[in-house]
Amino acid sequence: MSQLQARFFTEDKRYVVDDVPFSIPAGAEVKDLSSVINKLLEAKNASHSKVEFDFLVRGQFLRTPLSSHMETEGISTEEVVEIQYVERITAPEPEECMMHDDWISAIDADAEWILTGSYDKTARIWSAEGKPVTTVAGHTDVVKDVAWVKRDGLTSLLLTASLDQTVLLWEWNSERNKVKARHCCRGHTGSVDTVSTDPTGSKFCSGSWDKMLKIWSAVPTDETDEEEEPGDRPRKKQKTQQLGLTRTPLMTLSGHNEAVSSVLWSDSEEMCSASWDHTIRVWDVETGGMKTTLTGSKVFNCISYSPLCRRLASGSTDRHIRLWDPRTKDGSLVTLSLTSHTGWVTAVKWAPSHEHQLVSGSLDNIVKLWDTRSCKAPLYDLAAHEDKVFCVDWTESGLMLSGGADNKLYTYRYSACQTDAGA
């Protein structure tokens, strides 16, 4: 068997080995290299207990024998190859399972509470341990998206967006466990499918089947706004007493030619929106002007932005996850594609504390955990759901969440190796 010269390095101070070239078999795979590192660590410290490692060559995870990886990447076998190693992530295990009475459409988790939206017309708040805390009921139709606005002591503000064409701004007191609708945000003429709060918690944006984006104040007041009634559209008759005071938008952004499926704030001055019109648009919030258009070839269902790697991830109906640089002037630049799902990608979410990791959900019933340094295959497939997956999220503490058409919300615990989080 031919040999290669390799030098191993890591950023994890616990597992450093000597910085010298070693001779290793060209056909070595991950498990072989892992055993080499463990032997070297044992030689340095007799009490070392075995650790599973993953290996990166030129920033790409090793998933084939070393020689074939080097051939694919065009790396010379004559020179000493630099191999980075990191502690391998163990497979995330489903921990808790929570139930709605119908499909779960949306999740927004923070450090303490999990907020979900459902086709049963309600939103629910759960503890991180999976205990139901309260039900937020008030919409006359399916809840399509939910978002926390901000927490001030025991009082939290949250948003629910619905097929009934409204967004409700709620105030929840966690001590008394009382929830109250403060404002009913009116102005969209189609289902409100996506809602997102700005980083300061003072504004939020909504996107709708009416192709419009609207920006609203997220600060509760005791004032009611006058609704502008366009004369040409039939007003939906209100069957029930309105919850909360009427609020109208601060600004409307038009430009998409089809439904807006997903919206987010990349910072307090900039928003991104994804649409069924095959584009992702980047907006200047101050002026309402469009800064960039990223053009795809299929419907976009979802986007997520990572401030750590400054990339947008998108999920489409063609089963691909694509990574974009939103600052590019060339609107068609895709930095990477992740391909493994066999159905529409309905949800993507970057890890909050790891610049390379994201989770995705699809109509193929599978949740996938990805590392962008291994774009040909996910790190793990999580097959807990028995039906379509509609939403995914993370908590800061490394809990992953997913919800779907089996009416179930799963949480998965996983031991993230955070050593290369800022690398």
PDB file of N, CA and C in Angstrom, residues 89-98 128 359 367 369 379-385 394 398-402 409-416:
ATOM      1  N   ILE A  89     -18.905  15.140  15.968  1.00  0.00           N
ATOM      2  CA  ILE A  89     -20.201  15.386  16.607  1.00  0.00           C
ATOM      3  C   ILE A  89     -20.972  14.075  16.667  1.00  0.00           C
ATOM      4  N   THR A  90     -21.541  13.795  17.818  1.00  0.00           N
ATOM      5  CA  THR A  90     -22.350  12.578  17.918  1.00  0.00           C
ATOM      6  C   THR A  90     -23.730  12.835  17.332  1.00  0.00           C
ATOM      7  N   ALA A  91     -24.393  11.784  16.912  1.00  0.00           N
ATOM      8  CA  ALA A  91     -25.705  11.929  16.269  1.00  0.00           C
ATOM      9  C   ALA A  91     -26.705  12.549  17.250  1.00  0.00           C
ATOM     10  N   PRO A  92     -27.392  13.612  16.824  1.00  0.00           N
ATOM     11  CA  PRO A  92     -28.421  14.199  17.698  1.00  0.00           C
ATOM     12  C   PRO A  92     -29.555  13.202  17.931  1.00  0.00           C
ATOM     13  N   GLU A  93     -30.000  13.099  19.163  1.00  0.00           N
ATOM     14  CA  GLU A  93     -31.075  12.154  19.505  1.00  0.00           C
ATOM     15  C   GLU A  93     -32.343  12.926  19.845  1.00  0.00           C
ATOM     16  N   PRO A  94     -33.512  12.456  19.350  1.00  0.00           N
ATOM     17  CA  PRO A  94     -34.763  13.107  19.763  1.00  0.00           C
ATOM     18  C   PRO A  94     -34.914  13.001  21.276  1.00  0.00           C
ATOM     19  N   GLU A  95     -35.246  14.134  21.894  1.00  0.00           N
ATOM     20  CA  GLU A  95     -35.310  14.155  23.356  1.00  0.00           C
ATOM     21  C   GLU A  95     -36.755  14.271  23.832  1.00  0.00           C
ATOM     22  N   GLU A  96     -37.438  15.296  23.363  1.00  0.00           N
ATOM     23  CA  GLU A  96     -38.836  15.508  23.755  1.00  0.00           C
ATOM     24  C   GLU A  96     -39.703  15.517  22.500  1.00  0.00           C
ATOM     25  N   CYS A  97     -40.978  15.166  22.682  1.00  0.00           N
ATOM     26  CA  CYS A  97     -41.936  15.257  21.585  1.00  0.00           C
ATOM     27  C   CYS A  97     -43.180  15.964  22.099  1.00  0.00           C
ATOM     28  N   MET A  98     -43.546  17.080  21.468  1.00  0.00           N
ATOM     29  CA  MET A  98     -44.720  17.860  21.875  1.00  0.00           C
ATOM     30  C   MET A  98     -45.763  17.820  20.772  1.00  0.00           C
ATOM     31  N   ALA A 128     -38.436  24.792  27.604  1.00  0.00           N
ATOM     32  CA  ALA A 128     -37.383  24.115  26.837  1.00  0.00           C
ATOM     33  C   ALA A 128     -37.398  22.606  27.112  1.00  0.00           C
ATOM     34  N   VAL A 359     -29.263  23.393   9.913  1.00  0.00           N
ATOM     35  CA  VAL A 359     -30.219  22.291   9.923  1.00  0.00           C
ATOM     36  C   VAL A 359     -31.274  22.594   8.865  1.00  0.00           C
ATOM     37  N   VAL A 367     -35.175  15.574   8.696  1.00  0.00           N
ATOM     38  CA  VAL A 367     -34.417  16.736   9.160  1.00  0.00           C
ATOM     39  C   VAL A 367     -32.946  16.386   8.980  1.00  0.00           C
ATOM     40  N   LEU A 369     -28.809  17.570   9.493  1.00  0.00           N
ATOM     41  CA  LEU A 369     -27.804  18.442  10.085  1.00  0.00           C
ATOM     42  C   LEU A 369     -26.603  18.484   9.144  1.00  0.00           C
ATOM     43  N   LEU A 379     -24.147  15.719   7.828  1.00  0.00           N
ATOM     44  CA  LEU A 379     -23.506  15.004   8.946  1.00  0.00           C
ATOM     45  C   LEU A 379     -24.439  13.905   9.425  1.00  0.00           C
ATOM     46  N   TYR A 380     -25.727  14.248   9.568  1.00  0.00           N
ATOM     47  CA  TYR A 380     -26.706  13.268  10.066  1.00  0.00           C
ATOM     48  C   TYR A 380     -28.080  13.507   9.469  1.00  0.00           C
ATOM     49  N   ASP A 381     -28.807  12.411   9.259  1.00  0.00           N
ATOM     50  CA  ASP A 381     -30.232  12.449   8.934  1.00  0.00           C
ATOM     51  C   ASP A 381     -30.997  12.145  10.212  1.00  0.00           C
ATOM     52  N   LEU A 382     -31.976  12.996  10.538  1.00  0.00           N
ATOM     53  CA  LEU A 382     -32.801  12.776  11.727  1.00  0.00           C
ATOM     54  C   LEU A 382     -34.199  12.402  11.244  1.00  0.00           C
ATOM     55  N   ALA A 383     -34.561  11.137  11.454  1.00  0.00           N
ATOM     56  CA  ALA A 383     -35.795  10.619  10.838  1.00  0.00           C
ATOM     57  C   ALA A 383     -36.884  10.379  11.876  1.00  0.00           C
ATOM     58  N   ALA A 384     -37.080  11.343  12.782  1.00  0.00           N
ATOM     59  CA  ALA A 384     -38.089  11.159  13.833  1.00  0.00           C
ATOM     60  C   ALA A 384     -39.512  11.363  13.300  1.00  0.00           C
ATOM     61  N   HIS A 385     -39.673  12.281  12.324  1.00  0.00           N
ATOM     62  CA  HIS A 385     -41.024  12.628  11.864  1.00  0.00           C
ATOM     63  C   HIS A 385     -41.619  11.546  10.958  1.00  0.00           C
ATOM     64  N   TRP A 394     -33.022  26.322  16.255  1.00  0.00           N
ATOM     65  CA  TRP A 394     -32.008  25.982  17.255  1.00  0.00           C
ATOM     66  C   TRP A 394     -32.234  26.849  18.484  1.00  0.00           C
ATOM     67  N   GLY A 398     -27.787  24.813  21.986  1.00  0.00           N
ATOM     68  CA  GLY A 398     -27.483  23.667  21.135  1.00  0.00           C
ATOM     69  C   GLY A 398     -28.606  22.654  21.027  1.00  0.00           C
ATOM     70  N   LEU A 399     -29.826  23.060  21.387  1.00  0.00           N
ATOM     71  CA  LEU A 399     -30.983  22.185  21.182  1.00  0.00           C
ATOM     72  C   LEU A 399     -31.504  22.448  19.766  1.00  0.00           C
ATOM     73  N   MET A 400     -31.739  21.380  19.004  1.00  0.00           N
ATOM     74  CA  MET A 400     -32.338  21.536  17.681  1.00  0.00           C
ATOM     75  C   MET A 400     -33.820  21.188  17.785  1.00  0.00           C
ATOM     76  N   LEU A 401     -34.648  21.844  16.949  1.00  0.00           N
ATOM     77  CA  LEU A 401     -36.092  21.603  16.992  1.00  0.00           C
ATOM     78  C   LEU A 401     -36.632  21.440  15.582  1.00  0.00           C
ATOM     79  N   SER A 402     -37.708  20.643  15.473  1.00  0.00           N
ATOM     80  CA  SER A 402     -38.377  20.508  14.170  1.00  0.00           C
ATOM     81  C   SER A 402     -39.856  20.226  14.385  1.00  0.00           C
ATOM     82  N   LEU A 409     -43.757  18.290  17.518  1.00  0.00           N
ATOM     83  CA  LEU A 409     -42.574  19.130  17.651  1.00  0.00           C
ATOM     84  C   LEU A 409     -41.531  18.302  18.388  1.00  0.00           C
ATOM     85  N   TYR A 410     -40.393  18.062  17.731  1.00  0.00           N
ATOM     86  CA  TYR A 410     -39.312  17.310  18.376  1.00  0.00           C
ATOM     87  C   TYR A 410     -38.196  18.249  18.787  1.00  0.00           C
ATOM     88  N   THR A 411     -37.571  17.953  19.937  1.00  0.00           N
ATOM     89  CA  THR A 411     -36.311  18.603  20.285  1.00  0.00           C
ATOM     90  C   THR A 411     -35.231  17.537  20.247  1.00  0.00           C
ATOM     91  N   TYR A 412     -34.042  17.928  19.791  1.00  0.00           N
ATOM     92  CA  TYR A 412     -32.907  17.000  19.707  1.00  0.00           C
ATOM     93  C   TYR A 412     -31.747  17.610  20.470  1.00  0.00           C
ATOM     94  N   ARG A 413     -31.180  16.816  21.369  1.00  0.00           N
ATOM     95  CA  ARG A 413     -29.981  17.278  22.078  1.00  0.00           C
ATOM     96  C   ARG A 413     -28.766  16.793  21.313  1.00  0.00           C
ATOM     97  N   TYR A 414     -27.797  17.670  21.150  1.00  0.00           N
ATOM     98  CA  TYR A 414     -26.570  17.164  20.547  1.00  0.00           C
ATOM     99  C   TYR A 414     -25.376  17.884  21.130  1.00  0.00           C
ATOM    100  N   SER A 415     -24.285  17.136  21.231  1.00  0.00           N
ATOM    101  CA  SER A 415     -23.090  17.709  21.856  1.00  0.00           C
ATOM    102  C   SER A 415     -22.284  18.386  20.771  1.00  0.00           C
ATOM    103  N   ALA A 416     -22.474  19.652  20.642  1.00  0.00           N
ATOM    104  CA  ALA A 416     -21.746  20.400  19.607  1.00  0.00           C
ATOM    105  C   ALA A 416     -20.311  20.565  20.049  1.00  0.00           C
TER     106      ALA A 416
END
